[in-house]
Coordinates of C-alpha atoms in Angstrom, one line a residue:
Chain I
M1 CA -0.3 0.1 0.0
Q2 CA 3.1 2.5 0.7
I3 CA 4.8 1.5 -1.9
Q4 CA 1.4 2.1 -4.2
Y5 CA 0.8 5.5 -2.3
I6 CA 4.5 6.8 -3.4
F7 CA 4.4 5.1 -7.1
E8 CA 0.8 7.5 -7.3
L9 CA 2.9 10.5 -5.9
I10 CA 6.0 10.0 -8.7
G11 CA 3.6 9.5 -11.2
T12 CA 1.3 12.6 -9.8
L13 CA 5.0 14.2 -10.2
A14 CA 5.7 13.0 -13.8
F15 CA 2.8 14.0 -15.5
A16 CA 2.9 17.5 -13.9
I17 CA 6.3 18.2 -15.1
S18 CA 5.4 17.1 -18.6
G19 CA 2.0 18.9 -18.0
A20 CA 3.6 21.7 -17.1
M21 CA 6.3 21.5 -20.0
A22 CA 3.7 20.9 -23.0
G23 CA 1.8 23.9 -21.5
D24 CA 5.2 25.9 -22.5
E25 CA 5.8 24.3 -25.7
R26 CA 2.6 26.2 -26.9
Q27 CA 4.6 29.3 -25.6
K28 CA 1.6 31.4 -25.1
H29 CA 0.2 30.7 -21.3
D30 CA 0.5 32.3 -18.6
W31 CA 1.1 30.8 -14.7
F32 CA -2.4 30.2 -14.3
G33 CA -2.5 28.4 -18.1
I34 CA 0.2 26.1 -17.0
T35 CA -0.9 25.8 -13.4
F36 CA -4.3 24.6 -15.1
I37 CA -2.9 22.2 -17.9
A38 CA -0.3 20.7 -15.0
F39 CA -3.3 20.0 -12.9
I40 CA -5.3 18.6 -15.5
T41 CA -2.7 16.0 -17.2
A42 CA -2.1 15.3 -13.7
I43 CA -5.2 15.0 -12.4
G44 CA -7.6 14.1 -15.8
G45 CA -7.3 10.6 -16.0
G46 CA -7.6 9.5 -12.3
T47 CA -10.8 11.7 -12.2
L48 CA -12.6 10.1 -15.1
R49 CA -11.4 6.5 -13.6
D50 CA -13.4 7.8 -10.5
L51 CA -16.3 9.2 -12.2
F52 CA -16.7 6.1 -14.3
L53 CA -16.3 3.6 -11.2
N54 CA -18.3 6.1 -8.8
S55 CA -16.0 6.6 -6.3
Y56 CA -16.0 9.9 -4.1
P57 CA -14.2 11.5 -2.8
L58 CA -12.0 12.1 -5.8
V59 CA -8.5 11.2 -5.0
W60 CA -7.2 15.2 -5.1
F61 CA -10.2 16.3 -2.9
N62 CA -9.2 15.0 0.1
D63 CA -5.2 14.4 -0.2
M64 CA -3.2 17.8 -0.2
N65 CA 0.0 15.5 -0.6
I66 CA -1.3 15.3 -4.8
I67 CA -1.8 18.8 -4.5
Y68 CA 1.9 19.5 -3.5
T69 CA 3.4 17.2 -5.5
I70 CA 1.3 18.7 -9.0
F71 CA 2.9 22.5 -7.7
L72 CA 6.1 20.5 -7.4
G73 CA 6.1 19.5 -10.7
I74 CA 5.2 22.8 -12.1
L75 CA 8.0 24.9 -9.8
L76 CA 11.0 22.4 -10.5
P77 CA 11.0 22.8 -14.6
G78 CA 10.5 26.8 -14.1
L79 CA 13.7 26.4 -11.6
F80 CA 15.9 24.4 -14.0
Y81 CA 14.2 25.4 -17.1
K82 CA 17.8 25.3 -19.1
Y83 CA 18.5 21.4 -17.4
F84 CA 15.2 20.2 -18.6
V85 CA 14.8 21.3 -22.1
K86 CA 18.5 20.6 -22.7
L87 CA 17.6 16.9 -23.0
R88 CA 15.6 16.3 -25.8
T89 CA 13.5 13.5 -24.4
T90 CA 13.2 15.0 -21.2
L91 CA 9.5 15.7 -21.8
M92 CA 8.9 11.9 -23.7
L93 CA 10.5 10.6 -20.5
F94 CA 8.1 12.0 -17.6
D95 CA 5.2 11.5 -20.0
T96 CA 6.3 7.8 -20.2
L97 CA 6.7 7.3 -16.7
G98 CA 3.4 8.9 -15.8
I99 CA 1.8 6.3 -18.4
A100 CA 3.7 3.7 -16.9
L101 CA 2.7 4.5 -13.3
F102 CA -0.7 5.5 -13.6
T103 CA -1.8 2.5 -15.5
I104 CA -1.1 0.1 -13.0
V105 CA -1.8 2.8 -10.1
G106 CA -5.7 2.8 -12.2
L107 CA -5.8 -0.9 -12.8
E108 CA -5.4 -2.2 -9.0
K109 CA -8.0 0.5 -8.2
A110 CA -10.4 -0.5 -10.4
Q111 CA -10.3 -4.2 -9.3
S112 CA -10.4 -3.6 -5.9
L113 CA -13.8 -1.5 -6.4
G114 CA -14.6 -4.9 -8.1
A115 CA -14.7 -4.3 -12.3
N116 CA -13.8 -7.1 -14.2
D117 CA -10.7 -7.5 -15.9
F118 CA -11.8 -6.0 -19.2
I119 CA -13.0 -2.6 -17.2
S120 CA -9.7 -3.1 -15.4
V121 CA -7.2 -2.7 -18.0
V122 CA -9.2 -0.1 -19.6
M123 CA -9.6 2.2 -16.6
G124 CA -5.8 1.3 -15.8
M125 CA -5.1 2.8 -19.5
F126 CA -7.8 5.9 -19.0
T127 CA -5.7 6.7 -15.5
A128 CA -3.0 7.0 -18.2
V129 CA -3.9 8.7 -21.0
M130 CA -6.9 10.4 -20.7
G131 CA -5.3 13.2 -18.5
G132 CA -3.1 14.0 -21.7
V133 CA -6.3 13.5 -24.1
I134 CA -8.3 16.1 -21.9
R135 CA -5.4 18.6 -22.0
D136 CA -4.7 18.1 -26.1
T137 CA -8.4 18.7 -26.6
M138 CA -8.8 21.6 -24.6
I139 CA -5.6 23.0 -26.4
N140 CA -7.0 22.1 -30.1
K141 CA -4.2 19.9 -30.4
T142 CA -4.8 16.6 -31.8
P143 CA -4.3 14.0 -28.3
T144 CA -0.9 12.0 -28.4
I145 CA -3.0 8.4 -28.7
F146 CA -4.0 9.7 -32.3
V147 CA -0.6 10.8 -33.4
E148 CA 1.9 8.8 -31.3
E149 CA 0.5 4.7 -32.8
I150 CA 1.9 2.9 -29.4
Y151 CA 1.0 4.6 -27.0
A152 CA -2.3 3.7 -25.0
T153 CA -1.2 0.1 -26.7
A154 CA 1.5 -0.1 -24.8
C155 CA -0.4 0.6 -21.4
I156 CA -3.0 -2.2 -22.6
I157 CA -0.2 -4.7 -23.2
G158 CA 1.2 -4.1 -19.4
G159 CA -2.0 -3.8 -17.6
I160 CA -3.0 -7.3 -19.3
T161 CA 0.7 -8.6 -18.1
Y162 CA 0.1 -7.4 -14.8
L163 CA -3.2 -9.7 -15.0
I164 CA -1.6 -12.5 -15.9
L165 CA 1.0 -12.4 -13.5
D166 CA -1.5 -11.7 -11.0
D167 CA -3.1 -14.7 -11.6
L168 CA 0.4 -16.5 -11.6
G169 CA 0.5 -15.3 -7.7
I170 CA 3.6 -12.7 -8.1
D171 CA 3.9 -10.2 -5.5
R172 CA 1.8 -7.1 -6.6
N173 CA 4.7 -5.0 -5.8
I174 CA 7.0 -7.2 -8.1
N175 CA 4.2 -7.3 -10.8
F176 CA 4.0 -3.4 -10.4
I177 CA 7.7 -3.0 -11.7
I178 CA 7.9 -5.6 -14.1
S179 CA 4.4 -4.8 -15.9
G180 CA 5.0 -1.0 -15.5
S181 CA 8.5 -1.0 -16.9
L182 CA 7.1 -3.6 -19.6
I183 CA 4.7 0.2 -20.6
A184 CA 8.1 2.4 -20.5
V185 CA 10.2 0.0 -22.4
I186 CA 7.5 -0.5 -25.1
R187 CA 6.8 2.9 -25.7
I188 CA 10.6 4.0 -25.8
I189 CA 11.7 1.4 -28.3
A190 CA 8.8 2.9 -30.2
V191 CA 9.7 6.2 -30.1
K192 CA 13.1 5.3 -30.7
F193 CA 12.7 3.1 -34.1
N194 CA 9.1 4.9 -35.0
L195 CA 7.7 1.7 -34.7
S196 CA 3.7 2.2 -35.4
L197 CA 0.3 -0.4 -35.6
P198 CA -1.3 -2.0 -38.5
K199 CA -3.9 0.4 -40.1
F200 CA -7.1 -1.3 -39.7
Y201 CA -9.0 -1.0 -43.1
K202 CA -7.3 -1.1 -46.2
Chain P
M1 CA -37.7 -5.7 -21.5
Q2 CA -36.3 -8.2 -23.9
I3 CA -36.9 -6.2 -27.3
Q4 CA -35.7 -2.9 -25.5
Y5 CA -32.1 -4.3 -24.8
I6 CA -32.3 -5.6 -28.2
F7 CA -32.8 -2.4 -29.5
E8 CA -29.8 -1.1 -27.1
L9 CA -27.7 -3.7 -29.1
I10 CA -28.2 -2.7 -32.4
G11 CA -28.2 0.7 -31.5
T12 CA -24.8 0.2 -30.3
L13 CA -23.8 -2.1 -33.6
A14 CA -25.0 0.8 -35.3
F15 CA -22.8 3.5 -33.9
A16 CA -19.9 1.1 -33.6
I17 CA -20.2 0.7 -37.6
S18 CA -20.3 4.4 -37.7
G19 CA -17.9 5.7 -35.4
A20 CA -15.3 3.3 -37.1
M21 CA -15.9 4.4 -40.4
A22 CA -15.7 7.7 -39.3
G23 CA -12.6 7.3 -37.9
D24 CA -11.4 5.7 -40.9
E25 CA -12.4 8.2 -42.7
R26 CA -9.8 10.7 -41.7
Q27 CA -7.1 8.2 -43.0
K28 CA -4.9 8.4 -40.1
H29 CA -6.0 6.2 -37.2
D30 CA -4.5 2.9 -36.7
W31 CA -6.5 -0.1 -34.9
F32 CA -6.5 1.7 -31.5
G33 CA -7.7 4.7 -33.2
I34 CA -10.6 3.0 -34.6
T35 CA -11.3 1.0 -31.7
F36 CA -11.1 4.2 -29.3
I37 CA -13.6 6.2 -31.5
A38 CA -15.7 2.9 -32.0
F39 CA -16.4 2.9 -28.6
I40 CA -16.4 6.9 -27.7
T41 CA -19.0 6.6 -30.4
A42 CA -21.4 3.9 -29.3
I43 CA -20.6 4.1 -25.2
G44 CA -20.4 8.1 -25.0
G45 CA -23.6 9.2 -24.6
G46 CA -25.1 6.8 -22.6
T47 CA -22.0 6.9 -20.1
L48 CA -22.3 10.5 -19.6
R49 CA -26.5 10.3 -19.4
D50 CA -25.5 7.5 -16.4
L51 CA -23.3 10.0 -14.8
F52 CA -25.9 12.6 -15.0
L53 CA -28.3 11.0 -13.7
N54 CA -25.8 8.8 -10.7
S55 CA -26.9 5.8 -12.2
Y56 CA -24.0 3.1 -11.5
P57 CA -22.8 0.7 -12.8
L58 CA -22.3 2.0 -16.1
V59 CA -24.3 0.0 -18.7
W60 CA -21.0 -1.2 -20.4
F61 CA -19.0 -2.1 -16.6
N62 CA -21.0 -5.3 -16.2
D63 CA -22.9 -6.1 -19.2
M64 CA -19.8 -7.4 -21.6
N65 CA -22.6 -8.3 -24.5
I66 CA -21.7 -4.3 -25.2
I67 CA -18.5 -4.9 -25.7
Y68 CA -18.5 -7.7 -27.7
T69 CA -21.1 -5.6 -29.6
I70 CA -18.9 -2.8 -30.4
F71 CA -15.9 -5.4 -31.5
L72 CA -18.0 -6.7 -33.9
G73 CA -19.1 -3.1 -35.2
I74 CA -15.0 -2.4 -35.7
L75 CA -14.8 -6.2 -37.3
L76 CA -17.4 -5.8 -40.1
P77 CA -17.0 -3.0 -42.0
G78 CA -12.9 -4.6 -41.9
L79 CA -14.4 -7.4 -43.4
F80 CA -16.9 -6.2 -45.4
Y81 CA -15.0 -2.9 -46.4
K82 CA -15.8 -3.1 -50.2
Y83 CA -19.7 -3.3 -49.5
F84 CA -19.8 -0.8 -46.9
V85 CA -18.4 1.9 -48.4
K86 CA -20.1 1.2 -52.2
L87 CA -23.2 2.5 -50.6
R88 CA -22.5 6.4 -50.1
T89 CA -25.0 6.7 -47.6
T90 CA -23.8 3.9 -45.3
L91 CA -22.2 6.1 -42.7
M92 CA -25.3 8.1 -42.9
L93 CA -27.9 5.4 -42.1
F94 CA -26.0 3.7 -39.6
D95 CA -25.8 6.8 -37.9
T96 CA -29.2 7.4 -38.0
L97 CA -30.2 3.8 -36.8
G98 CA -27.8 5.0 -34.0
I99 CA -29.6 8.5 -32.9
A100 CA -33.3 6.6 -33.6
L101 CA -32.7 3.5 -30.9
F102 CA -30.6 5.3 -28.5
T103 CA -32.9 8.6 -28.1
I104 CA -35.6 6.2 -26.7
V105 CA -33.3 3.7 -25.0
G106 CA -32.0 7.0 -23.2
L107 CA -35.4 8.8 -22.6
E108 CA -36.9 5.8 -21.1
K109 CA -34.2 4.3 -18.6
A110 CA -33.9 8.9 -17.3
Q111 CA -38.0 8.0 -17.2
S112 CA -37.5 5.1 -15.0
L113 CA -35.1 6.7 -12.8
G114 CA -37.1 9.2 -12.1
A115 CA -36.3 12.1 -14.2
N116 CA -39.4 14.6 -15.6
D117 CA -40.4 14.8 -19.0
F118 CA -37.7 17.6 -19.9
I119 CA -34.8 16.2 -18.6
S120 CA -36.1 12.8 -20.0
V121 CA -35.7 14.3 -23.5
V122 CA -32.8 16.2 -23.2
M123 CA -31.2 12.5 -21.7
G124 CA -32.5 10.6 -24.9
M125 CA -31.2 13.2 -27.0
F126 CA -27.7 13.3 -25.0
T127 CA -27.6 9.7 -25.2
A128 CA -28.2 9.6 -28.9
V129 CA -25.9 12.7 -29.4
M130 CA -23.3 13.2 -27.0
G131 CA -20.8 10.1 -28.5
G132 CA -20.8 11.7 -31.4
V133 CA -20.0 14.9 -30.2
I134 CA -17.1 13.5 -27.9
R135 CA -15.6 12.1 -30.7
D136 CA -15.9 14.6 -32.8
T137 CA -14.5 17.4 -30.4
M138 CA -11.7 14.8 -29.7
I139 CA -10.7 14.7 -33.0
N140 CA -11.0 18.6 -33.4
K141 CA -13.6 18.0 -36.0
T142 CA -16.8 20.3 -35.5
P143 CA -19.6 18.3 -33.7
T144 CA -22.6 16.6 -36.1
I145 CA -25.0 18.5 -34.5
F146 CA -24.0 22.3 -35.1
V147 CA -23.1 21.0 -39.2
E148 CA -26.4 18.8 -40.0
E149 CA -28.8 21.3 -38.7
I150 CA -31.7 18.9 -38.4
Y151 CA -30.0 16.2 -36.6
A152 CA -30.4 16.6 -32.4
T153 CA -33.8 18.5 -33.4
A154 CA -35.0 14.9 -34.8
C155 CA -34.2 13.1 -31.4
I156 CA -35.6 15.9 -29.8
I157 CA -39.5 15.5 -31.8
G158 CA -39.2 12.3 -31.8
G159 CA -38.9 12.3 -28.0
I160 CA -41.5 14.6 -27.3
T161 CA -43.8 12.3 -29.5
Y162 CA -42.9 9.3 -27.6
L163 CA -44.3 11.0 -24.2
I164 CA -47.4 12.3 -26.0
L165 CA -48.0 8.6 -27.2
D166 CA -47.2 7.1 -23.8
D167 CA -49.4 9.5 -22.2
L168 CA -52.2 8.3 -24.5
G169 CA -51.3 4.8 -23.6
I170 CA -49.5 3.0 -26.6
D171 CA -47.9 0.4 -25.5
R172 CA -44.0 0.8 -25.1
N173 CA -42.8 -1.2 -27.6
I174 CA -45.1 -0.2 -30.3
N175 CA -44.4 3.4 -29.1
F176 CA -40.5 2.6 -29.4
I177 CA -40.9 1.7 -33.1
I178 CA -42.9 4.3 -34.3
S179 CA -40.7 7.1 -32.4
G180 CA -38.2 5.5 -33.4
S181 CA -39.3 5.3 -37.2
L182 CA -40.1 9.0 -37.1
I183 CA -36.9 10.1 -35.7
A184 CA -34.7 8.1 -38.8
V185 CA -37.7 9.7 -41.2
I186 CA -37.3 13.0 -40.1
R187 CA -33.5 13.0 -40.6
I188 CA -33.5 10.9 -44.0
I189 CA -36.0 13.3 -45.7
A190 CA -33.4 16.5 -43.9
V191 CA -30.9 14.9 -45.3
K192 CA -31.8 14.1 -48.5
F193 CA -33.8 17.8 -49.1
N194 CA -30.8 19.7 -47.1
L195 CA -33.3 21.1 -45.2
S196 CA -32.1 23.2 -42.4
L197 CA -33.6 25.3 -39.0
P198 CA -34.1 29.0 -39.5
K199 CA -31.2 31.0 -38.0
F200 CA -32.4 32.8 -34.9
Y201 CA -30.7 35.9 -34.9
K202 CA -30.7 38.3 -37.9
Chain B
M1 CA -30.5 31.3 1.2
Q2 CA -33.2 33.1 -1.0
I3 CA -31.1 36.2 -2.1
Q4 CA -28.5 33.6 -3.2
Y5 CA -30.8 31.6 -5.0
I6 CA -31.6 34.9 -7.0
F7 CA -28.1 35.4 -7.4
E8 CA -27.6 32.3 -8.9
L9 CA -30.5 32.8 -11.3
I10 CA -28.8 35.9 -12.1
G11 CA -25.3 34.3 -13.0
T12 CA -27.5 31.4 -15.1
L13 CA -29.4 34.9 -17.0
A14 CA -26.1 36.6 -17.7
F15 CA -24.6 32.9 -18.7
A16 CA -27.0 31.9 -21.0
I17 CA -27.2 35.9 -22.6
S18 CA -23.3 35.4 -23.3
G19 CA -23.6 31.9 -24.2
A20 CA -26.1 33.0 -27.0
M21 CA -24.6 35.3 -28.1
A22 CA -21.4 33.7 -28.5
G23 CA -22.4 31.1 -30.7
D24 CA -24.1 33.9 -32.5
E25 CA -20.8 35.3 -33.5
R26 CA -20.0 32.7 -35.0
Q27 CA -22.5 33.1 -37.5
K28 CA -22.9 29.9 -38.6
H29 CA -25.3 28.2 -35.7
D30 CA -29.1 27.6 -35.8
W31 CA -31.8 27.7 -33.2
F32 CA -30.9 24.6 -31.8
G33 CA -27.1 25.2 -31.6
I34 CA -27.6 28.4 -29.9
T35 CA -29.7 27.0 -27.4
F36 CA -27.2 24.1 -27.1
I37 CA -24.3 26.4 -26.6
A38 CA -26.3 29.1 -24.4
F39 CA -27.5 25.7 -21.9
I40 CA -23.8 25.0 -21.9
T41 CA -22.5 28.3 -20.8
A42 CA -24.9 28.4 -18.2
I43 CA -24.9 24.8 -16.5
G44 CA -21.5 23.3 -17.7
G45 CA -19.8 24.2 -14.9
G46 CA -22.3 23.4 -12.0
T47 CA -22.5 20.4 -13.7
L48 CA -19.1 19.2 -13.6
R49 CA -18.8 20.9 -9.8
D50 CA -21.6 18.5 -8.7
L51 CA -20.4 15.2 -10.6
F52 CA -16.7 16.0 -8.7
L53 CA -19.0 16.5 -5.3
N54 CA -21.3 13.7 -6.0
S55 CA -24.2 15.8 -5.3
Y56 CA -27.0 14.6 -7.1
P57 CA -29.7 15.4 -8.0
L58 CA -27.5 18.1 -10.6
V59 CA -29.1 21.4 -9.9
W60 CA -30.9 21.7 -13.0
F61 CA -32.7 18.3 -13.4
N62 CA -35.3 19.2 -10.6
D63 CA -35.1 23.0 -10.4
M64 CA -37.2 24.3 -14.0
N65 CA -36.7 27.8 -12.8
I66 CA -32.9 27.7 -14.2
I67 CA -34.4 25.9 -17.6
Y68 CA -36.8 29.0 -18.2
T69 CA -34.0 31.3 -17.2
I70 CA -32.2 30.2 -20.0
F71 CA -34.3 30.3 -22.6
L72 CA -35.3 33.8 -21.4
G73 CA -31.1 34.7 -21.6
I74 CA -31.4 32.8 -25.5
L75 CA -34.9 34.8 -25.8
L76 CA -33.9 38.6 -24.9
P77 CA -30.9 38.9 -27.1
G78 CA -33.0 37.4 -30.1
L79 CA -35.9 40.2 -29.0
F80 CA -33.6 43.2 -28.7
Y81 CA -30.9 41.5 -30.9
K82 CA -30.0 45.9 -31.8
Y83 CA -29.6 46.6 -27.8
F84 CA -27.4 43.9 -26.9
V85 CA -25.0 43.9 -29.8
K86 CA -24.8 48.0 -30.2
L87 CA -22.7 47.9 -26.7
R88 CA -19.8 46.3 -28.2
T89 CA -18.6 45.7 -24.4
T90 CA -22.2 43.7 -23.6
L91 CA -21.1 40.3 -24.1
M92 CA -18.3 40.7 -21.5
L93 CA -20.1 42.7 -19.1
F94 CA -22.3 39.3 -18.7
D95 CA -19.8 36.9 -18.9
T96 CA -18.1 39.1 -16.0
L97 CA -21.2 39.3 -14.0
G98 CA -21.6 35.3 -14.5
I99 CA -18.2 34.7 -13.4
A100 CA -18.7 37.0 -10.4
L101 CA -21.7 35.4 -9.3
F102 CA -20.8 31.7 -9.9
T103 CA -17.5 31.7 -8.6
I104 CA -19.1 32.7 -5.0
V105 CA -22.3 30.5 -5.1
G106 CA -19.9 27.6 -6.6
L107 CA -17.6 28.1 -3.5
E108 CA -20.1 27.9 -0.9
K109 CA -21.5 25.0 -2.3
A110 CA -18.2 23.0 -2.4
Q111 CA -18.1 24.0 1.3
S112 CA -21.6 23.2 2.3
L113 CA -20.5 19.8 1.2
G114 CA -17.8 19.5 3.2
A115 CA -14.6 20.3 0.5
N116 CA -11.7 22.1 2.0
D117 CA -10.6 25.4 1.1
F118 CA -8.2 24.7 -1.4
I119 CA -11.2 22.5 -3.2
S120 CA -13.7 25.3 -2.2
V121 CA -11.9 27.5 -4.4
V122 CA -11.0 25.2 -7.1
M123 CA -14.6 24.7 -7.5
G124 CA -15.7 28.4 -7.2
M125 CA -13.6 28.7 -10.1
F126 CA -14.9 25.6 -11.7
T127 CA -18.3 26.7 -11.7
A128 CA -17.3 30.2 -13.0
V129 CA -15.2 29.2 -16.3
M130 CA -16.0 25.4 -17.1
G131 CA -19.2 26.2 -18.9
G132 CA -17.4 28.5 -21.4
V133 CA -14.5 26.2 -21.0
I134 CA -16.4 22.9 -22.4
R135 CA -17.9 25.2 -24.9
D136 CA -15.0 27.0 -26.7
T137 CA -13.9 23.0 -26.5
M138 CA -16.4 22.2 -28.3
I139 CA -16.8 24.7 -31.1
N140 CA -12.6 24.5 -31.7
K141 CA -12.1 27.7 -30.1
T142 CA -9.2 28.2 -27.6
P143 CA -10.9 28.7 -24.3
T144 CA -10.9 32.1 -22.8
I145 CA -9.0 31.3 -20.2
F146 CA -6.0 31.1 -21.7
V147 CA -6.3 34.1 -23.8
E148 CA -7.5 36.7 -21.2
E149 CA -4.9 36.2 -19.1
I150 CA -6.7 37.6 -15.9
Y151 CA -9.6 35.6 -16.0
A152 CA -9.7 32.6 -13.9
T153 CA -7.2 34.2 -12.2
A154 CA -9.8 37.3 -10.3
C155 CA -12.7 34.1 -9.7
I156 CA -9.5 32.8 -7.3
I157 CA -8.6 35.7 -5.7
G158 CA -12.5 36.5 -5.1
G159 CA -12.8 33.1 -3.8
I160 CA -9.7 33.3 -1.6
T161 CA -11.1 37.1 -0.4
Y162 CA -14.1 35.3 0.4
L163 CA -12.9 32.5 2.2
I164 CA -11.2 35.3 4.4
L165 CA -13.9 37.7 5.1
D166 CA -15.9 34.7 6.4
D167 CA -12.9 33.7 8.9
L168 CA -13.6 37.1 9.7
G169 CA -16.9 36.8 10.6
I170 CA -18.8 39.0 8.0
D171 CA -22.0 38.1 7.3
R172 CA -22.5 35.7 3.8
N173 CA -24.4 37.8 2.1
I174 CA -22.5 41.1 2.3
N175 CA -19.1 38.9 1.6
F176 CA -20.9 37.5 -1.4
I177 CA -21.2 40.9 -2.4
I178 CA -17.6 42.0 -1.9
S179 CA -16.2 39.4 -3.4
G180 CA -18.0 39.1 -6.1
S181 CA -17.9 42.6 -6.8
L182 CA -13.7 41.9 -6.7
I183 CA -14.1 39.5 -8.9
A184 CA -15.6 41.6 -11.4
V185 CA -13.8 44.5 -10.9
I186 CA -10.5 42.8 -11.5
R187 CA -11.9 41.5 -14.6
I188 CA -13.2 44.6 -15.9
I189 CA -9.8 46.6 -15.0
A190 CA -7.4 44.1 -16.6
V191 CA -9.5 43.9 -20.2
K192 CA -9.8 47.8 -19.7
F193 CA -5.8 48.2 -19.2
N194 CA -4.9 45.1 -21.2
L195 CA -3.3 43.7 -18.4
S196 CA -1.7 39.9 -18.2
L197 CA 0.0 37.7 -16.0
P198 CA 3.8 37.2 -16.4
K199 CA 5.0 34.0 -18.4
F200 CA 6.0 31.3 -16.1
Y201 CA 9.4 29.8 -17.8
K202 CA 11.7 32.6 -19.3

């Protein structure tokens, strides 16, 4: 439990950083805009999951640690901007860390609320990608899930892997690390080698 | 009850087909993108209705038939693509079948949960059109409800007709077919003759 | 209570007018489009707040006065269009009245449902701005919160002011007027003198 909570905070930090920097990329956002976008990126997916699962109160309503973590994620790239931008792939790496952790966090929460396997995997993927989807839709960008072809797919593969290993009796914390790492590795390989899924209709 | 469930599955199939083909029209979606769009088209409106009415669990969370039906709706145009595309109006016809069935399904569900007449008609229209609205907003298209002028209006007329006939004591299943057909006929006539509503402010 | 209900209806009227006229500005909406946009502007923020706070039934589901007020807000600019458009700043003024009233209405509702101070201020701002955000996202416009830089910020300052004055024991109705006026004044000054917030990352 403790470890999973730490994973959730790290995922939140990663998404807040990626959200704040994504907002900045567009160059036109003031501090409110940046803050708003960082929040949506970090909590949008989990909020949607909780609405769908009727799980109240929403995580960020009663846990100020989540809020502080998001503000930290907004401040960090402001303070160390040069270092964050120099690494060309920084934004992608933080986003990858975010989706890897949030997929498993979301899946486990859905399971604990009694969702079946299919819904749990979908809710894991939702937790990971929907914050970014809502953000992109709001700033009129095409959501990453439609542009980077192996993105949500990595979350789904990681989610299914987690369920299979769970059935095999693997310890939950170890399983979290294995399945989460798988998601990150799949996405990084896909981005590096520019892999894509086949078109469905020819 | 049984008959209405079948209507719901047919509506889901129609929307999944129309969603999958709408995704494909844009040419840039891979199989994940197509699947995602088909799902949103088929369940977006009903999900929004259930969130608004506090009706849990969401329909698709506990009923795998809905899920299988959507996957069938994605597969069919893939397998018989030539036949689906040849008919120029195919996409419109499936979408029309979807809004006709979902308007009444949504209205009845809202009524059964104690909503008043106004809200029931609005929820019927929402169930029918909001899946498409969410989909179009996400892929940065102008939602059909703003482009095709007699679209949501057909749903509203059909919904009001259903309520009137229900007050007159018409059997629910017969009423379903009458009011649903009315929606389909209004829309098909509007598209065929390019009818539009008057502008409000001159 | 009575007074706050009147404030809520006035805010709803202001937002419905601003929504109907915003729709019209784009020139391509028929009466359904105008009505839809006016509704979303007027009830979108409050609906999102209620979903987040698990507060059911949604305000507009059981209170037909809200519905009648929105229809009035759609009719008024239709009947007196010349007068509404001549004043160049009319749209802005109605929108400002809307955000001022809705911020405090939303904050008070969140508080009464047990939300902490941070969440109450955020929910107040949400109630005020999210209707417009959803509307703008749907018609593919960049949301005002990203364009007009001191907009949501005014709501946040007003909300914090309300909490401080409330702690000091100021009467709720008087506090409502003071904090609401502050929001309106800040925004009007910001628009008049074209003030903006600093960019966060340099």
